[in-house]
Amino acid sequence: MILKLNLQIAFLLFLFPLALSSQEPKKNQETKPLTEEEKKKIEKFEDYSSTKGQINVIGSNKDSLKKIPGSATVVSKKFLEETQPVDAMEILRRVPGASIRFQDAAGLTPNIGFRGVSNEESRKTLILEDGILTSLSPYGQPESYYAPQIDRMQRVEIIKGSGSILFGPSTIGGIVNFVTRRPPATPTFSNKSIGGENGYMSNFAQYGGMFGKTGIDVSYLHKQGDGFRDYQGFKLDDVSVKIIHEINEKHSVTFKLGYQVQDAQSTYLGLSQGLFWKNPRINPAAYDRKYLNRNSAVIGHEYTISENTRLITRIYTNNAVRNWQRQDFAYNNLNTFGEPAQPPSDNFATFSPGIIGVRPGDVIYMRNSTPLRNQNFATTGIDVKLETEFKTGELKHEVDAGIRAHLEKNRVSTESVPYPNLKDGFPYSQQDRNAKAYSIYAQDRISLTEKFKIIPGVRYEWIEQGVYNKRRYATNQDVTNRLATKTGDILFVNQGNESYTKILLPGIGTTYDLTDTFTWFTGVHRGFSPPTYGTAVSPTGTDYRLKAETSINYETGLRGDLTNYLYAEVVGYVMYFRDQIINTNEIGGDVGTRPVNSGKSIHRGSENTVTFDFGKFFGWSWNVPLDLIYTYTNAKSLTYTPFPYVTNADGTTQLVNRPAFTLDEKGHLMNNDTNGNQLPYVPMNVYTASLGASHRNGYYIRGEYQYVDRQYSDLTNSPNESTDGNRGIIPAVGLVNASLGYKDPVKKWSIFVTGKNLQDREYVSGRLPIGIQPGPFRQINFGVSFEL
């Protein structure tokens, strides 16, 4: 049987077609054509041999996409080589249905969302590497403080439909799986060096190969830059080791180690309206700094039970320290008499746009204190997956089933630092958090006919979250209870509570092969996103009794090659999102009004991709693909709040401090009823057009234009820009990108140039977390690479 071949033979067979294509066949040589059954066995074997050591979301062979009953995209190695992205957001922004918001240099904190779901620090997007969770705290604090580096990746897989039911916890906002390379058959050393504008430099070195039955792949990445704004420098070092060893015909083991350290002048503080007009490169937060140190390990075992069955077991862990120093600040405001107020008494530096700086909110005062927000993360788990094929009568079944146990711990502490240039302070708050989660899932791909498949599936999640306060400031109630002599004293406490979430997530999809290369698919599934630590339990240890955020997702579409020169994918979807957790806290904050399950929205849209290759159409020696990508997203709020009541998960009703009406900064009555409003940070229209040309001799060139429609920055759809930059329209923007290069097909060296935002447009990328965040300015990079 094919699957019983050892790994060395597997690689030889995998490379055999490539070797044949590089040789001239003998004229008298006759080859017997393969039968359909033999072709399927070879394709299945290639898929198995290329996925040892990892769990794929989609798969590696050409038919993998046909199995997905929903919208899916694969970003290929060829595309990554021709575009040379600095970070993952550069490639994900062109995926149909994606919404991207740039926040810092080099995408150290990516903001990625799909289909109108919030992209805020990617908390609703499940990010994986080789099928393993990458978040520092997937169940409790899924913000993307860490993201896999795109330099190490062989390809990227994206799923937005019902195929996501196999993965979790979050299945609402889409899945992004970064796939690293498998050790090459022949020992190979490669190096890529890039330098460019804004002080950008990177070097990626990689060595790997097969040594008997053991494959080794080691890589080291260093990148640094000055960023696009003042005081936005960063340095990053990333080390990865992958070892795959085949014990015998049935058993193989995998070891994967990762280490990354970031040191970045990263800040939440953006610009006021006046400062952006004056100079969008200004950064008032000169002393803000984020430090991240993360190490990870994965130990895996793969047992090939039979030709049609394999059992994959993964034990994973990661530990991280994320320390973030962010300077306090204030805006210029009016006093009670409507006159300009004096700067704060502890003002350290003043940033004013000049003559228009008299407007309230235009001036930023940087204060003489820089609190440290430190966090320690520890995550571990075990994931077991069974993949099998069998028949019941005339029906063929392809079953994926699995179970996962997951544990995580998180300690949050805040230190008071009296001066911006000091690095240590006195801790005044500490909170310990932990989570336990158990997941079980199953999906059966049933072939009713050779062309028509039905794919039912189900996932169950059980989650326990605990939040325990150990140190905090004293309140008035503490003084009344004689626990403190005055407010502001530091109390050592032991207050905490647990929150529980249990949910069943069914789904079903179908695929129908209209031709051998063109498929119709449809699907419906229930999506889910658990409460985070900040929304599950209050700062004083009270269980908020929140329900999990859920959605019902429907979609249908067509995907595949219509001819050898024309590819198309057309998808339509509707998503009903309910029980959204509305929270006024800043990310990671511990103050604010009570979070409530009061958000509802409906998301409708279409995602369209067409690729026409002029080279194949006219029979040229060049491939000349034209890509046209269009996304339409209409995501509207259904939230109506006539009375400030919420219903808890246990059915009880509670009055909360969330009136239907409030006052704006001018004292005018403002309606909080957002029913019918557009969701923030969701462009209704996104167009991408790119034209490329590549030759088998190694030359390539690509040009691209992308238009992103205007967006709202808040749920009230504020049309006018506030002076502090926190609210208002985010204008539409169109950007031009290009790349060209040469890669020697024999000696494997290459030279390339890439340009992003070639017009050097100054534009608003977003107004989160605080104020206007300018989008990346022009970035032209030059690079060389070689293989030995």
XYZ file of C-alpha atoms in Angstrom, residues 142-596:
455
model
C -7.377 36.491 22.364
C -5.946 39.865 21.330
C -3.127 39.479 18.807
C -0.142 40.595 20.864
C 1.711 37.851 19.005
C 1.337 36.827 15.377
C 3.325 34.331 13.274
C 5.855 35.992 10.996
C 4.960 35.742 7.321
C 8.652 35.340 6.358
C 8.621 31.750 7.667
C 5.494 30.628 5.830
C 5.049 28.295 2.880
C 1.426 29.258 2.366
C -1.557 30.752 4.203
C -5.026 29.185 4.438
C -8.181 31.205 5.133
C -11.669 29.831 5.840
C -14.768 31.934 6.524
C -17.534 29.348 6.115
C -18.851 26.154 7.651
C -15.501 24.397 7.247
C -14.411 26.284 10.376
C -16.453 23.991 12.638
C -13.411 21.723 13.066
C -11.512 24.508 14.798
C -12.124 26.791 17.754
C -12.783 28.425 20.093
C -13.807 31.410 17.966
C -15.666 30.410 14.795
C -17.424 33.695 13.961
C -14.765 35.855 12.353
C -12.895 33.357 10.198
C -9.764 31.230 10.459
C -6.244 32.061 9.309
C -3.806 29.144 9.313
C -0.134 29.877 8.661
C 1.617 26.825 7.208
C 5.369 26.434 7.686
C 7.470 24.437 5.288
C 8.287 20.779 5.648
C 12.006 19.869 5.692
C 13.134 19.618 2.057
C 14.221 16.272 0.626
C 17.752 17.556 -0.074
C 19.668 19.478 2.629
C 19.384 23.134 1.652
C 20.560 26.432 3.097
C 18.768 29.610 2.045
C 19.112 33.255 2.980
C 17.031 36.332 2.167
C 18.102 39.892 2.970
C 15.870 42.951 2.529
C 16.475 46.645 3.097
C 14.346 49.669 2.398
C 12.815 52.966 3.373
C 12.019 53.982 6.944
C 15.092 52.149 8.203
C 13.619 48.745 7.394
C 15.985 45.758 7.394
C 15.372 42.039 7.616
C 17.361 38.856 7.228
C 15.892 35.369 7.101
C 18.178 32.329 7.152
C 16.901 28.772 6.895
C 18.511 25.338 6.781
C 16.786 22.011 6.436
C 16.853 18.596 4.887
C 16.243 14.884 5.259
C 18.869 12.808 7.042
C 17.794 9.215 6.805
C 14.349 9.048 8.333
C 14.741 12.368 10.135
C 13.857 15.739 8.694
C 15.189 18.944 10.249
C 14.276 22.537 9.487
C 15.824 25.473 11.373
C 15.224 29.163 10.713
C 16.267 32.509 12.148
C 14.598 35.830 11.341
C 15.736 39.296 12.345
C 13.888 42.425 11.312
C 14.020 46.011 12.448
C 12.904 49.434 11.346
C 12.139 53.004 12.327
C 8.428 52.754 11.560
C 6.279 55.296 9.735
C 5.885 57.762 12.617
C 8.300 59.343 15.057
C 9.374 57.041 17.893
C 8.010 53.917 16.224
C 11.188 51.850 16.003
C 11.116 48.103 16.485
C 13.335 45.039 16.604
C 12.231 41.438 16.280
C 14.081 38.127 16.489
C 12.357 34.849 15.681
C 13.836 31.334 15.905
C 12.042 28.182 14.789
C 13.074 24.518 14.844
C 11.078 21.655 13.339
C 12.107 17.986 13.528
C 10.118 15.164 11.931
C 11.230 11.582 12.503
C 9.663 8.495 10.971
C 9.978 5.669 13.479
C 8.623 3.055 11.096
C 5.986 2.669 8.409
C 3.160 3.511 10.804
C 4.583 5.920 13.368
C 6.217 9.328 13.073
C 6.940 12.008 15.669
C 7.278 15.763 15.384
C 9.078 18.295 17.551
C 8.624 21.983 16.952
C 10.178 24.792 18.983
C 9.641 28.512 18.594
C 11.085 31.604 20.203
C 10.309 35.244 19.480
C 11.306 38.469 21.176
C 9.954 41.907 20.252
C 11.158 45.276 21.456
C 8.998 47.991 19.935
C 8.110 51.627 20.527
C 4.467 50.705 20.295
C 1.612 52.876 21.516
C -2.176 53.012 21.589
C -2.111 56.803 21.245
C -2.933 58.230 17.839
C -3.310 61.837 16.733
C -5.864 64.572 17.153
C -7.415 66.063 14.046
C -5.169 69.121 14.172
C -1.981 67.119 14.725
C -2.808 64.836 11.786
C -3.308 67.874 9.555
C -0.034 69.348 10.773
C 2.096 66.222 10.315
C 0.761 62.642 10.315
C 4.195 61.328 11.294
C 4.032 62.953 14.746
C 4.010 60.554 17.686
C 3.579 62.223 21.097
C 4.217 58.961 22.992
C 7.998 58.989 22.804
C 8.411 56.767 25.882
C 5.803 54.110 25.121
C 7.392 50.706 24.707
C 6.163 47.144 24.323
C 8.324 44.132 25.089
C 7.256 40.604 24.180
C 9.111 37.384 24.885
C 7.374 34.192 23.756
C 8.525 30.592 23.569
C 6.501 27.663 22.323
C 6.789 23.918 21.867
C 4.762 21.269 20.070
C 5.287 17.527 20.425
C 3.320 15.421 17.996
C 2.756 11.809 17.113
C 1.153 10.481 13.959
C -0.081 6.915 13.763
C -1.018 5.585 10.345
C -3.466 2.894 11.384
C -4.251 1.849 7.840
C -4.213 3.203 4.318
C -7.395 5.138 5.087
C -6.969 6.031 8.751
C -4.512 8.072 10.757
C -4.464 9.395 14.316
C -2.710 12.704 15.003
C -1.838 13.742 18.557
C -0.375 17.125 19.463
C 0.749 18.418 22.847
C 1.403 22.150 22.712
C 2.514 24.847 25.107
C 3.570 28.466 25.009
C 4.777 30.896 27.630
C 5.030 34.628 27.162
C 5.847 37.858 28.934
C 4.278 41.024 27.555
C 5.300 44.239 29.290
C 3.902 47.498 27.983
C 4.810 50.953 29.237
C 2.317 53.615 28.108
C 2.582 57.247 29.146
C -0.479 58.980 30.591
C -1.878 61.882 28.602
C -4.700 64.423 28.520
C -6.407 66.629 25.943
C -6.905 70.370 26.219
C -10.466 70.868 27.457
C -12.809 73.643 28.449
C -13.424 74.427 32.109
C -16.864 74.787 33.689
C -17.056 78.386 32.411
C -16.470 77.325 28.804
C -12.941 78.722 28.767
C -9.731 76.846 27.885
C -8.550 74.886 30.917
C -4.981 75.009 32.153
C -2.646 72.123 31.273
C -2.438 69.391 33.931
C -0.053 70.138 36.776
C 2.110 67.145 35.875
C 2.434 68.093 32.198
C 5.648 66.652 30.737
C 5.361 67.720 27.081
C 2.824 69.562 24.928
C 1.912 68.652 21.345
C -0.089 71.376 19.639
C -1.047 71.778 15.980
C -0.389 75.509 16.273
C -2.917 78.158 15.389
C -5.877 75.752 15.377
C -4.805 74.206 18.674
C -7.258 76.310 20.659
C -10.007 73.836 19.799
C -10.811 71.466 22.682
C -9.237 68.087 21.970
C -6.635 69.241 19.449
C -3.745 69.530 21.926
C -2.256 66.466 23.627
C -0.517 66.868 26.982
C 1.889 64.045 27.812
C 1.902 63.641 31.576
C 4.683 62.903 34.018
C 3.708 59.271 34.605
C 4.058 56.134 32.535
C 2.283 53.106 34.042
C 3.596 49.652 33.272
C 0.978 47.140 32.158
C 2.670 43.782 32.557
C 1.260 40.377 31.713
C 2.516 36.810 31.983
C 0.862 34.072 29.931
C 1.071 30.281 30.134
C -0.926 28.025 27.825
C -0.867 24.276 27.312
C -3.106 21.669 25.758
C -3.463 18.350 24.005
C -5.254 17.894 20.698
C -6.142 14.478 19.276
C -7.589 14.128 15.776
C -8.751 11.048 13.877
C -8.962 11.088 10.083
C -10.554 8.068 8.458
C -12.378 6.878 5.355
C -14.847 4.002 5.103
C -18.014 2.889 3.344
C -21.513 2.048 4.533
C -23.145 0.315 1.635
C -22.670 2.532 -1.397
C -21.933 5.636 0.673
C -18.345 6.757 1.152
C -17.493 8.582 4.394
C -14.518 10.855 5.125
C -14.596 11.530 8.853
C -12.619 14.052 10.898
C -13.162 13.777 14.645
C -11.206 15.079 17.573
C -10.990 16.230 21.137
C -8.934 18.925 22.855
C -8.155 19.783 26.460
C -6.780 23.278 26.996
C -5.458 25.158 30.039
C -4.234 28.736 30.362
C -3.044 31.072 33.091
C -2.564 34.807 32.955
C -1.276 37.311 35.517
C -1.908 41.020 34.988
C -0.145 43.641 37.077
C 0.023 47.413 36.789
C 2.889 49.468 38.168
C 2.938 53.187 38.836
C 5.989 54.834 37.256
C 6.433 58.502 38.289
C 8.602 59.587 35.339
C 8.393 58.606 31.657
C 12.058 57.678 31.359
C 12.008 55.230 34.296
C 11.565 51.526 33.648
C 10.419 50.241 37.046
C 7.659 51.292 39.393
C 5.467 50.253 42.311
C 2.720 47.676 41.637
C -0.754 48.859 42.610
C -2.965 46.221 40.976
C -2.678 42.520 40.319
C -5.154 40.067 38.867
C -4.755 36.336 38.263
C -6.792 34.703 35.518
C -7.166 31.134 34.349
C -9.242 29.084 31.959
C -10.038 25.434 31.377
C -11.627 24.361 28.130
C -12.641 21.059 26.622
C -13.683 20.666 22.995
C -15.011 17.776 20.969
C -15.920 17.807 17.301
C -16.822 15.543 14.398
C -17.455 16.050 10.704
C -18.495 13.476 8.105
C -18.059 14.096 4.385
C -20.602 11.745 2.843
C -20.402 11.036 -0.894
C -23.992 10.510 -1.979
C -22.723 10.311 -5.554
C -19.329 10.765 -7.147
C -20.077 14.479 -7.547
C -22.443 15.330 -4.690
C -21.291 15.411 -1.057
C -23.084 16.359 2.123
C -20.984 17.387 5.128
C -22.683 17.447 8.547
C -20.622 18.403 11.578
C -20.877 19.399 15.204
C -18.633 20.974 17.839
C -19.089 21.200 21.602
C -17.230 23.646 23.861
C -17.104 23.629 27.666
C -15.239 26.570 29.209
C -14.473 27.634 32.768
C -12.942 31.071 33.325
C -11.723 32.415 36.649
C -10.644 35.940 37.588
C -9.070 36.649 41.000
C -8.012 40.061 42.287
C -4.955 40.097 44.529
C -4.174 43.815 44.781
C -6.157 46.957 43.939
C -6.929 50.542 44.908
C -9.327 51.137 47.802
C -12.783 52.523 47.005
C -15.242 54.590 49.066
C -16.994 51.356 50.019
C -13.711 49.978 51.355
C -13.322 53.066 53.553
C -16.905 52.667 54.812
C -16.183 49.016 55.625
C -12.975 50.100 57.405
C -10.810 48.108 55.064
C -8.823 51.249 54.238
C -8.237 54.647 55.788
C -8.742 56.553 52.530
C -9.559 55.964 48.898
C -6.532 55.235 46.778
C -4.830 53.077 49.387
C -3.469 49.821 48.024
C -5.379 46.811 49.322
C -4.212 43.214 49.290
C -7.364 41.207 48.615
C -8.517 37.789 47.506
C -11.640 38.463 45.487
C -12.666 36.333 42.570
C -15.247 34.300 40.779
C -15.695 31.776 38.002
C -17.776 31.907 34.863
C -18.937 28.898 32.835
C -19.849 28.544 29.176
C -21.277 25.458 27.484
C -22.363 25.479 23.874
C -23.202 23.110 21.012
C -22.250 24.260 17.515
C -23.843 22.296 14.666
C -23.288 22.843 10.977
C -23.967 21.274 7.611
C -22.666 21.887 4.113
C -22.802 20.453 0.625
C -20.546 20.403 -2.409
C -21.449 19.491 -5.973
C -18.833 19.114 -8.698
C -20.344 20.769 -11.761
C -17.189 19.738 -13.632
C -13.919 18.124 -12.579
C -12.564 21.577 -11.709
C -15.622 23.663 -10.828
C -17.664 23.212 -7.637
C -20.888 24.560 -6.175
C -21.001 24.693 -2.384
C -23.394 25.761 0.314
C -23.355 25.689 4.087
C -24.925 26.795 7.330
C -23.351 26.688 10.767
C -23.571 28.211 14.200
C -20.642 30.454 15.058
C -19.334 31.195 18.524
C -16.998 33.463 20.455
C -16.546 33.052 24.231
C -16.536 35.940 26.713
C -13.064 37.232 27.542
C -11.662 37.676 31.049
C -12.503 41.368 30.948
C -16.155 40.709 30.121
C -16.819 37.480 32.050
C -16.010 38.681 35.579
C -16.009 42.230 36.990
C -12.921 43.908 38.499
C -14.393 43.256 41.971
C -14.954 39.563 41.300
C -18.619 39.503 40.260
C -19.748 37.029 37.602
C -21.435 39.104 34.905
C -23.413 36.004 33.836
C -22.957 36.810 30.184
C -24.026 34.560 27.358
C -21.529 33.593 24.676
C -21.593 35.577 21.454
C -23.176 33.470 18.720
C -24.084 33.698 15.062
C -25.992 31.759 12.429
C -24.087 31.767 9.150
C -25.502 30.940 5.706
C -23.536 30.937 2.475
C -23.496 29.554 -1.033
C -21.137 29.940 -3.937
C -19.253 28.631 -6.947
C -15.512 28.061 -7.139
C -12.967 26.576 -9.519
C -11.312 26.594 -12.928
C -13.734 27.209 -15.781
C -10.890 26.703 -18.263
C -7.127 26.432 -17.941
C -6.932 30.235 -18.219
C -10.016 31.329 -16.225
C -10.632 30.866 -12.490
C -13.661 32.236 -10.655
C -15.140 32.239 -7.173
C -18.480 33.878 -6.368
C -19.902 33.682 -2.838
C -22.994 35.129 -1.197
C -23.618 35.011 2.538
C -25.898 36.143 5.356
C -24.882 36.118 9.016
C -27.090 36.840 12.006
C -24.877 37.865 14.930
C -26.485 38.065 18.363
C -25.621 38.449 22.055
C -22.689 40.679 21.149
C -20.899 41.851 24.263
C -20.933 45.654 24.376
C -18.165 46.978 26.607
C -17.020 50.590 27.002
C -13.644 49.613 28.488
C -10.402 50.263 26.683
C -8.821 46.990 25.652
C -7.537 45.253 28.760
C -8.972 47.930 31.023
C -10.435 47.366 34.464
C -12.859 50.268 34.731
C -16.016 51.261 32.899
C -19.687 50.402 32.771
C -20.984 46.876 32.992
C -20.622 44.831 29.766
C -23.925 43.477 28.492
